PDB file of C-alpha atoms in Angstrom:
ATOM      1  CA  MET A  10     -18.069 -31.976  18.391  1.00  0.00           C
ATOM      2  CA  LEU A  11     -16.264 -29.410  16.247  1.00  0.00           C
ATOM      3  CA  GLN A  12     -16.724 -25.799  17.261  1.00  0.00           C
ATOM      4  CA  THR A  13     -18.139 -23.541  14.550  1.00  0.00           C
ATOM      5  CA  ILE A  14     -15.750 -20.694  13.767  1.00  0.00           C
ATOM      6  CA  PRO A  15     -17.677 -17.469  13.141  1.00  0.00           C
ATOM      7  CA  GLU A  16     -17.135 -15.843   9.753  1.00  0.00           C
ATOM      8  CA  LEU A  17     -14.918 -12.779   9.942  1.00  0.00           C
ATOM      9  CA  GLY A  18     -15.416  -9.509   8.157  1.00  0.00           C
ATOM     10  CA  LYS A  19     -13.313  -8.658   5.127  1.00  0.00           C
ATOM     11  CA  PHE A  20     -10.057  -6.741   4.972  1.00  0.00           C
ATOM     12  CA  ILE A  21      -9.261  -4.809   1.774  1.00  0.00           C
ATOM     13  CA  VAL A  22      -5.895  -3.143   1.145  1.00  0.00           C
ATOM     14  CA  PHE A  23      -4.892  -0.401  -1.283  1.00  0.00           C
ATOM     15  CA  GLU A  24      -1.127  -0.599  -1.783  1.00  0.00           C
ATOM     16  CA  GLY A  25       1.244   1.471  -3.890  1.00  0.00           C
ATOM     17  CA  LEU A  26       3.696   4.324  -4.223  1.00  0.00           C
ATOM     18  CA  ASP A  27       3.017   7.803  -2.872  1.00  0.00           C
ATOM     19  CA  CYS A  28       0.747   9.704  -5.280  1.00  0.00           C
ATOM     20  CA  SER A  29      -0.511   6.529  -6.968  1.00  0.00           C
ATOM     21  CA  PHE A  30      -4.091   7.445  -5.984  1.00  0.00           C
ATOM     22  CA  LYS A  31      -4.371   4.905  -3.158  1.00  0.00           C
ATOM     23  CA  GLU A  32      -6.028   7.372  -0.813  1.00  0.00           C
ATOM     24  CA  THR A  33      -8.353   8.697  -3.516  1.00  0.00           C
ATOM     25  CA  ASN A  34      -9.642   5.271  -4.477  1.00  0.00           C
ATOM     26  CA  SER A  35      -9.745   3.812  -0.967  1.00  0.00           C
ATOM     27  CA  ASN A  36     -11.919   6.755   0.103  1.00  0.00           C
ATOM     28  CA  LYS A  37     -14.135   6.302  -2.947  1.00  0.00           C
ATOM     29  CA  LEU A  38     -14.588   2.591  -2.266  1.00  0.00           C
ATOM     30  CA  TYR A  39     -15.383   3.319   1.375  1.00  0.00           C
ATOM     31  CA  GLU A  40     -18.120   5.776   0.353  1.00  0.00           C
ATOM     32  CA  TYR A  41     -19.372   3.396  -2.340  1.00  0.00           C
ATOM     33  CA  ILE A  42     -19.771   0.524   0.145  1.00  0.00           C
ATOM     34  CA  LYS A  43     -21.581   2.745   2.648  1.00  0.00           C
ATOM     35  CA  GLU A  44     -23.975   3.934  -0.059  1.00  0.00           C
ATOM     36  CA  THR A  45     -24.652   0.695  -1.940  1.00  0.00           C
ATOM     37  CA  HIS A  46     -24.165  -1.908   0.814  1.00  0.00           C
ATOM     38  CA  PRO A  47     -25.529  -0.326   4.019  1.00  0.00           C
ATOM     39  CA  GLU A  48     -25.654  -3.770   5.623  1.00  0.00           C
ATOM     40  CA  ILE A  49     -21.825  -3.778   5.763  1.00  0.00           C
ATOM     41  CA  ASN A  50     -20.240  -2.126   8.783  1.00  0.00           C
ATOM     42  CA  VAL A  51     -17.174  -0.720   7.041  1.00  0.00           C
ATOM     43  CA  LYS A  52     -14.286   1.327   8.431  1.00  0.00           C
ATOM     44  CA  ILE A  53     -11.310   2.928   6.713  1.00  0.00           C
ATOM     45  CA  VAL A  54      -7.799   3.438   8.060  1.00  0.00           C
ATOM     46  CA  HIS A  55      -4.926   5.377   6.496  1.00  0.00           C
ATOM     47  CA  PHE A  56      -1.426   4.233   7.413  1.00  0.00           C
ATOM     48  CA  PRO A  57       0.644   5.813   8.832  1.00  0.00           C
ATOM     49  CA  ARG A  58      -1.958   7.206  11.270  1.00  0.00           C
ATOM     50  CA  TYR A  59      -0.399  10.652  11.682  1.00  0.00           C
ATOM     51  CA  GLY A  60      -1.294  12.269  14.993  1.00  0.00           C
ATOM     52  CA  GLU A  61      -1.907   8.991  16.842  1.00  0.00           C
ATOM     53  CA  PRO A  62       0.400   8.258  19.809  1.00  0.00           C
ATOM     54  CA  ALA A  63       1.499   4.946  18.272  1.00  0.00           C
ATOM     55  CA  CYS A  64       2.605   6.804  15.137  1.00  0.00           C
ATOM     56  CA  CYS A  65       5.011   9.209  16.873  1.00  0.00           C
ATOM     57  CA  MET A  66       8.153   7.270  15.902  1.00  0.00           C
ATOM     58  CA  VAL A  67       7.003   7.112  12.277  1.00  0.00           C
ATOM     59  CA  GLU A  68       6.698  10.900  12.231  1.00  0.00           C
ATOM     60  CA  LYS A  69      10.129  11.308  13.811  1.00  0.00           C
ATOM     61  CA  TYR A  70      11.686   8.928  11.305  1.00  0.00           C
ATOM     62  CA  LEU A  71      10.092  10.646   8.311  1.00  0.00           C
ATOM     63  CA  ASN A  72      11.249  14.015   9.626  1.00  0.00           C
ATOM     64  CA  GLY A  73      14.813  12.726   9.965  1.00  0.00           C
ATOM     65  CA  GLU A  74      14.905  12.991  13.752  1.00  0.00           C
ATOM     66  CA  CYS A  75      16.170   9.477  14.530  1.00  0.00           C
ATOM     67  CA  LYS A  76      18.673   8.646  11.810  1.00  0.00           C
ATOM     68  CA  ASN A  77      21.269   7.569  14.354  1.00  0.00           C
ATOM     69  CA  GLU A  78      18.855   5.320  16.265  1.00  0.00           C
ATOM     70  CA  LEU A  79      17.119   3.555  13.356  1.00  0.00           C
ATOM     71  CA  THR A  80      20.064   2.318  11.352  1.00  0.00           C
ATOM     72  CA  THR A  81      18.979  -1.011   9.824  1.00  0.00           C
ATOM     73  CA  THR A  82      16.221  -1.956   7.406  1.00  0.00           C
ATOM     74  CA  PHE A  83      14.274  -3.754  10.107  1.00  0.00           C
ATOM     75  CA  MET A  84      14.678  -1.068  12.739  1.00  0.00           C
ATOM     76  CA  LYS A  85      13.336   1.440  10.210  1.00  0.00           C
ATOM     77  CA  SER A  86      10.337  -0.821   9.592  1.00  0.00           C
ATOM     78  CA  LEU A  87       9.430  -1.239  13.261  1.00  0.00           C
ATOM     79  CA  PRO A  88       7.746   2.177  13.800  1.00  0.00           C
ATOM     80  CA  PHE A  89       5.419   1.517  10.839  1.00  0.00           C
ATOM     81  CA  LEU A  90       4.632  -2.000  12.031  1.00  0.00           C
ATOM     82  CA  PHE A  91       4.005  -0.793  15.596  1.00  0.00           C
ATOM     83  CA  ASP A  92       1.469   1.740  14.316  1.00  0.00           C
ATOM     84  CA  MET A  93      -0.390  -1.022  12.446  1.00  0.00           C
ATOM     85  CA  VAL A  94      -0.239  -3.491  15.335  1.00  0.00           C
ATOM     86  CA  ASP A  95      -1.601  -0.830  17.692  1.00  0.00           C
ATOM     87  CA  TYR A  96      -4.567  -0.228  15.386  1.00  0.00           C
ATOM     88  CA  PHE A  97      -5.460  -3.897  14.996  1.00  0.00           C
ATOM     89  CA  VAL A  98      -4.942  -4.762  18.677  1.00  0.00           C
ATOM     90  CA  THR A  99      -7.047  -1.859  19.938  1.00  0.00           C
ATOM     91  CA  GLU A 100      -9.704  -1.724  17.250  1.00  0.00           C
ATOM     92  CA  GLY A 101      -9.231  -3.504  13.936  1.00  0.00           C
ATOM     93  CA  ASN A 102      -9.217  -7.164  14.965  1.00  0.00           C
ATOM     94  CA  LYS A 103     -12.317  -6.700  17.133  1.00  0.00           C
ATOM     95  CA  HIS A 104     -14.117  -5.064  14.227  1.00  0.00           C
ATOM     96  CA  LEU A 105     -13.207  -7.938  11.873  1.00  0.00           C
ATOM     97  CA  ALA A 106     -14.240 -10.519  14.498  1.00  0.00           C
ATOM     98  CA  ASN A 107     -17.655  -8.832  14.658  1.00  0.00           C
ATOM     99  CA  LYS A 108     -17.983  -9.253  10.863  1.00  0.00           C
ATOM    100  CA  GLY A 109     -17.061  -5.662  10.193  1.00  0.00           C
ATOM    101  CA  TRP A 110     -15.076  -4.714   7.097  1.00  0.00           C
ATOM    102  CA  ILE A 111     -11.875  -2.644   6.968  1.00  0.00           C
ATOM    103  CA  ILE A 112     -10.311  -0.774   4.061  1.00  0.00           C
ATOM    104  CA  ALA A 113      -6.632   0.109   4.591  1.00  0.00           C
ATOM    105  CA  ASP A 114      -4.810   2.779   2.626  1.00  0.00           C
ATOM    106  CA  ARG A 115      -1.336   1.157   2.670  1.00  0.00           C
ATOM    107  CA  TYR A 116      -0.170  -1.911   4.620  1.00  0.00           C
ATOM    108  CA  TRP A 117       3.071  -3.502   5.819  1.00  0.00           C
ATOM    109  CA  TYR A 118       4.002  -4.483   2.256  1.00  0.00           C
ATOM    110  CA  SER A 119       5.090  -0.865   1.708  1.00  0.00           C
ATOM    111  CA  ASN A 120       8.113  -1.549   3.899  1.00  0.00           C
ATOM    112  CA  ILE A 121       9.405  -4.037   1.317  1.00  0.00           C
ATOM    113  CA  PHE A 122       9.587  -1.365  -1.356  1.00  0.00           C
ATOM    114  CA  TYR A 123      10.508   1.754   0.618  1.00  0.00           C
ATOM    115  CA  ARG A 124      13.166   0.001   2.655  1.00  0.00           C
ATOM    116  CA  GLY A 125      14.249  -1.875  -0.458  1.00  0.00           C
ATOM    117  CA  ALA A 126      14.763   1.405  -2.304  1.00  0.00           C
ATOM    118  CA  GLU A 127      17.091   2.557   0.479  1.00  0.00           C
ATOM    119  CA  ASN A 128      19.215  -0.570   0.244  1.00  0.00           C
ATOM    120  CA  CYS A 129      19.037  -1.493  -3.425  1.00  0.00           C
ATOM    121  CA  PRO A 130      22.029  -1.375  -5.767  1.00  0.00           C
ATOM    122  CA  PRO A 131      21.818   0.839  -8.886  1.00  0.00           C
ATOM    123  CA  ILE A 132      18.603   0.479 -10.871  1.00  0.00           C
ATOM    124  CA  GLU A 133      20.510  -1.182 -13.732  1.00  0.00           C
ATOM    125  CA  ASP A 134      21.327  -4.208 -11.547  1.00  0.00           C
ATOM    126  CA  ILE A 135      17.844  -5.719 -11.696  1.00  0.00           C
ATOM    127  CA  PRO A 136      18.702  -9.245 -10.404  1.00  0.00           C
ATOM    128  CA  MET A 137      20.366  -7.752  -7.324  1.00  0.00           C
ATOM    129  CA  MET A 138      17.417  -5.401  -6.748  1.00  0.00           C
ATOM    130  CA  ARG A 139      15.034  -8.369  -6.828  1.00  0.00           C
ATOM    131  CA  SER A 140      17.250 -10.330  -4.459  1.00  0.00           C
ATOM    132  CA  THR A 141      17.421  -7.396  -2.027  1.00  0.00           C
ATOM    133  CA  MET A 142      13.634  -6.992  -1.962  1.00  0.00           C
ATOM    134  CA  TYR A 143      12.918 -10.676  -1.479  1.00  0.00           C
ATOM    135  CA  ASN A 144      15.391 -10.831   1.403  1.00  0.00           C
ATOM    136  CA  ILE A 145      13.590  -7.894   3.024  1.00  0.00           C
ATOM    137  CA  PHE A 146      10.224  -9.547   2.389  1.00  0.00           C
ATOM    138  CA  TYR A 147      11.223 -12.863   3.983  1.00  0.00           C
ATOM    139  CA  GLU A 148      12.648 -11.158   7.067  1.00  0.00           C
ATOM    140  CA  LEU A 149       9.647  -8.857   7.477  1.00  0.00           C
ATOM    141  CA  ASN A 150       7.254 -11.730   6.906  1.00  0.00           C
ATOM    142  CA  LYS A 151       8.858 -13.616   9.813  1.00  0.00           C
ATOM    143  CA  MET A 152       8.244 -10.599  12.054  1.00  0.00           C
ATOM    144  CA  VAL A 153       4.688  -9.999  10.843  1.00  0.00           C
ATOM    145  CA  SER A 154       3.719 -13.669  11.265  1.00  0.00           C
ATOM    146  CA  LYS A 155       4.384 -13.282  15.010  1.00  0.00           C
ATOM    147  CA  MET A 156       2.232 -10.159  15.270  1.00  0.00           C
ATOM    148  CA  THR A 157      -1.526  -9.675  15.271  1.00  0.00           C
ATOM    149  CA  LEU A 158      -1.754  -8.323  11.734  1.00  0.00           C
ATOM    150  CA  PRO A 159      -4.463  -9.930   9.573  1.00  0.00           C
ATOM    151  CA  SER A 160      -3.954 -11.066   6.001  1.00  0.00           C
ATOM    152  CA  PRO A 161      -5.957  -9.071   3.454  1.00  0.00           C
ATOM    153  CA  ASP A 162      -8.836 -10.665   1.594  1.00  0.00           C
ATOM    154  CA  PHE A 163      -8.146  -8.498  -1.429  1.00  0.00           C
ATOM    155  CA  VAL A 164      -5.397  -6.095  -2.554  1.00  0.00           C
ATOM    156  CA  PHE A 165      -5.744  -3.252  -5.036  1.00  0.00           C
ATOM    157  CA  LEU A 166      -2.186  -2.470  -6.193  1.00  0.00           C
ATOM    158  CA  MET A 167      -1.979   1.075  -7.551  1.00  0.00           C
ATOM    159  CA  LYS A 168       0.830   2.088  -9.896  1.00  0.00           C
ATOM    160  CA  SER A 169       1.465   5.280 -11.775  1.00  0.00           C
ATOM    161  CA  HIS A 170       3.903   6.839 -14.213  1.00  0.00           C
ATOM    162  CA  PHE A 171       6.856   8.753 -12.779  1.00  0.00           C
ATOM    163  CA  ARG A 172       5.798  11.976 -14.476  1.00  0.00           C
ATOM    164  CA  THR A 173       2.393  11.828 -12.806  1.00  0.00           C
ATOM    165  CA  VAL A 174       3.955  11.104  -9.406  1.00  0.00           C
ATOM    166  CA  LYS A 175       6.515  13.883  -9.860  1.00  0.00           C
ATOM    167  CA  GLU A 176       3.816  16.442 -10.726  1.00  0.00           C
ATOM    168  CA  LYS A 177       1.720  15.477  -7.715  1.00  0.00           C
ATOM    169  CA  LEU A 178       4.693  15.580  -5.357  1.00  0.00           C
ATOM    170  CA  GLU A 179       5.787  18.967  -6.670  1.00  0.00           C
ATOM    171  CA  SER A 180       2.263  20.332  -6.187  1.00  0.00           C
ATOM    172  CA  LYS A 181       2.479  19.657  -2.435  1.00  0.00           C
ATOM    173  CA  ALA A 182       6.205  20.278  -1.977  1.00  0.00           C
ATOM    174  CA  THR A 183       5.807  22.137   1.336  1.00  0.00           C
ATOM    175  CA  ASN A 184       4.180  19.089   2.974  1.00  0.00           C
ATOM    176  CA  LEU A 185       6.736  16.450   1.933  1.00  0.00           C
ATOM    177  CA  ASP A 186       9.008  14.559   4.307  1.00  0.00           C
ATOM    178  CA  GLU A 187      12.708  14.275   3.537  1.00  0.00           C
ATOM    179  CA  HIS A 188      12.245  10.935   1.784  1.00  0.00           C
ATOM    180  CA  THR A 189       9.539  11.958  -0.692  1.00  0.00           C
ATOM    181  CA  LYS A 190      11.464  15.112  -1.564  1.00  0.00           C
ATOM    182  CA  ASN A 191      14.156  12.909  -3.088  1.00  0.00           C
ATOM    183  CA  LEU A 192      12.971  12.068  -6.609  1.00  0.00           C
ATOM    184  CA  ASP A 193      15.839   9.634  -7.231  1.00  0.00           C
ATOM    185  CA  TYR A 194      14.687   7.698  -4.176  1.00  0.00           C
ATOM    186  CA  ILE A 195      11.076   7.753  -5.453  1.00  0.00           C
ATOM    187  CA  LYS A 196      12.301   6.364  -8.795  1.00  0.00           C
ATOM    188  CA  ASN A 197      13.964   3.512  -6.926  1.00  0.00           C
ATOM    189  CA  VAL A 198      10.764   2.834  -4.932  1.00  0.00           C
ATOM    190  CA  MET A 199       8.783   2.775  -8.178  1.00  0.00           C
ATOM    191  CA  LYS A 200      11.250   0.319  -9.696  1.00  0.00           C
ATOM    192  CA  CYS A 201      10.928  -1.897  -6.636  1.00  0.00           C
ATOM    193  CA  TYR A 202       7.143  -2.002  -7.042  1.00  0.00           C
ATOM    194  CA  ASP A 203       7.558  -2.897 -10.719  1.00  0.00           C
ATOM    195  CA  LEU A 204      10.085  -5.678 -10.140  1.00  0.00           C
ATOM    196  CA  PHE A 205       8.514  -7.424  -7.148  1.00  0.00           C
ATOM    197  CA  ASN A 206       6.108 -10.255  -7.917  1.00  0.00           C
ATOM    198  CA  PHE A 207       3.266  -9.165  -5.690  1.00  0.00           C
ATOM    199  CA  LYS A 208       1.175 -12.104  -6.828  1.00  0.00           C
ATOM    200  CA  GLY A 209       3.742 -14.339  -5.187  1.00  0.00           C
ATOM    201  CA  ILE A 210       2.728 -13.139  -1.714  1.00  0.00           C
ATOM    202  CA  VAL A 211      -0.974 -12.523  -2.319  1.00  0.00           C
ATOM    203  CA  ASP A 212      -3.246 -15.085  -3.981  1.00  0.00           C
ATOM    204  CA  HIS A 213      -3.244 -13.956  -7.623  1.00  0.00           C
ATOM    205  CA  GLU A 214      -7.040 -14.249  -7.699  1.00  0.00           C
ATOM    206  CA  ASN A 215      -7.228 -11.718  -4.876  1.00  0.00           C
ATOM    207  CA  ILE A 216      -5.219  -8.879  -6.378  1.00  0.00           C
ATOM    208  CA  ALA A 217      -6.022  -6.267  -9.018  1.00  0.00           C
ATOM    209  CA  VAL A 218      -3.181  -4.190 -10.477  1.00  0.00           C
ATOM    210  CA  TYR A 219      -3.751  -0.698 -11.860  1.00  0.00           C
ATOM    211  CA  ASP A 220      -0.825   0.495 -13.947  1.00  0.00           C
ATOM    212  CA  LYS A 221       0.098   3.718 -15.806  1.00  0.00           C
ATOM    213  CA  ILE A 222      -2.703   5.794 -14.312  1.00  0.00           C
ATOM    214  CA  TYR A 223      -3.391   9.275 -15.706  1.00  0.00           C
ATOM    215  CA  VAL A 224      -0.660   9.194 -18.352  1.00  0.00           C
ATOM    216  CA  GLU A 225      -1.052  10.886 -21.722  1.00  0.00           C
ATOM    217  CA  ASN A 226       2.161   9.492 -23.191  1.00  0.00           C
ATOM    218  CA  ASP A 227       5.635   8.482 -22.187  1.00  0.00           C
ATOM    219  CA  PRO A 228       8.226  10.887 -23.651  1.00  0.00           C
ATOM    220  CA  ASN A 229      10.931   8.247 -23.186  1.00  0.00           C
ATOM    221  CA  SER A 230       9.082   5.619 -25.163  1.00  0.00           C
ATOM    222  CA  SER A 231       8.289   5.144 -28.827  1.00  0.00           C
ATOM    223  CA  TYR A 232       4.737   4.046 -28.108  1.00  0.00           C
ATOM    224  CA  GLU A 233       1.805   5.851 -26.581  1.00  0.00           C
ATOM    225  CA  VAL A 234       0.588   4.781 -23.170  1.00  0.00           C
ATOM    226  CA  LYS A 235      -3.124   4.142 -22.855  1.00  0.00           C
ATOM    227  CA  VAL A 236      -4.912   6.867 -20.925  1.00  0.00           C
ATOM    228  CA  LYS A 237      -6.906   5.782 -17.878  1.00  0.00           C
ATOM    229  CA  SER A 238      -9.102   8.435 -16.352  1.00  0.00           C
ATOM    230  CA  GLU A 239     -10.039   8.666 -12.695  1.00  0.00           C
ATOM    231  CA  ASP A 240     -13.569   7.473 -13.492  1.00  0.00           C
ATOM    232  CA  GLU A 241     -12.338   4.551 -15.594  1.00  0.00           C
ATOM    233  CA  ILE A 242     -10.092   3.347 -12.815  1.00  0.00           C
ATOM    234  CA  PHE A 243     -12.720   3.554 -10.112  1.00  0.00           C
ATOM    235  CA  ASN A 244     -15.438   2.027 -12.297  1.00  0.00           C
ATOM    236  CA  HIS A 245     -13.192  -0.989 -12.747  1.00  0.00           C
ATOM    237  CA  ILE A 246     -12.441  -1.099  -9.025  1.00  0.00           C
ATOM    238  CA  LYS A 247     -16.201  -1.214  -8.396  1.00  0.00           C
ATOM    239  CA  GLU A 248     -16.581  -4.053 -10.917  1.00  0.00           C
ATOM    240  CA  VAL A 249     -13.799  -6.054  -9.296  1.00  0.00           C
ATOM    241  CA  PHE A 250     -15.213  -5.346  -5.848  1.00  0.00           C
ATOM    242  CA  GLU A 251     -18.674  -6.615  -6.809  1.00  0.00           C
ATOM    243  CA  SER A 252     -17.447  -9.683  -8.708  1.00  0.00           C
ATOM    244  CA  LYS A 253     -14.509 -10.810  -6.535  1.00  0.00           C
ATOM    245  CA  VAL A 254     -14.872  -9.316  -3.068  1.00  0.00           C
ATOM    246  CA  MET A 255     -18.657  -9.453  -2.611  1.00  0.00           C
ATOM    247  CA  VAL A 256     -18.786 -13.213  -2.933  1.00  0.00           C
TER     248      VAL A 256
END
């Protein structure tokens, strides 16, 4: 007789560049679910989990304290992965097994783009940039497949215009790590997000992409970019949540 496998809870990920409004919208969705679907036992986690013991190496890396120790793409990824594994081993997987839901602000996919930006050739060499990112993805995916990290049920991919990101970063300049202070590096990360076919690693039916958020116009372009307000973005996130995730 076949054993019945209990239905798990759902795992939702908000992915994207720094200052792409991941945290804003993940928090909003968390509050929305609590208010409109009280039957769902939902939790939210923000990666990296600053202040947690398992996140100490992430903080050291971002502060530039272990440049000589973490010298390869994969060694630089390990502190971030360890923080996530610690969360799911100690708390997250049990919550999902008990039909609880989890919203994550950032996931291991970020390592593809942030590590890719460190190792990519000049932005003009697009084929080589793509090749670099896919090599990083395949190697990281091998590592992750051996860990206890769950696959998301749905991904909200947040993108934004460089001007918007730059303004937000400059507004909190005193709280930036050495990586996010480097705007050329951030441009490279943004290009990596744009070039990578995210729908190739997540079922295309289970991903929603939000592009060019909060942009009035692009001074480097001959056409005007459509404005998307904070309310417009989140209203659409709610629609997608109700129609594609709550099924």
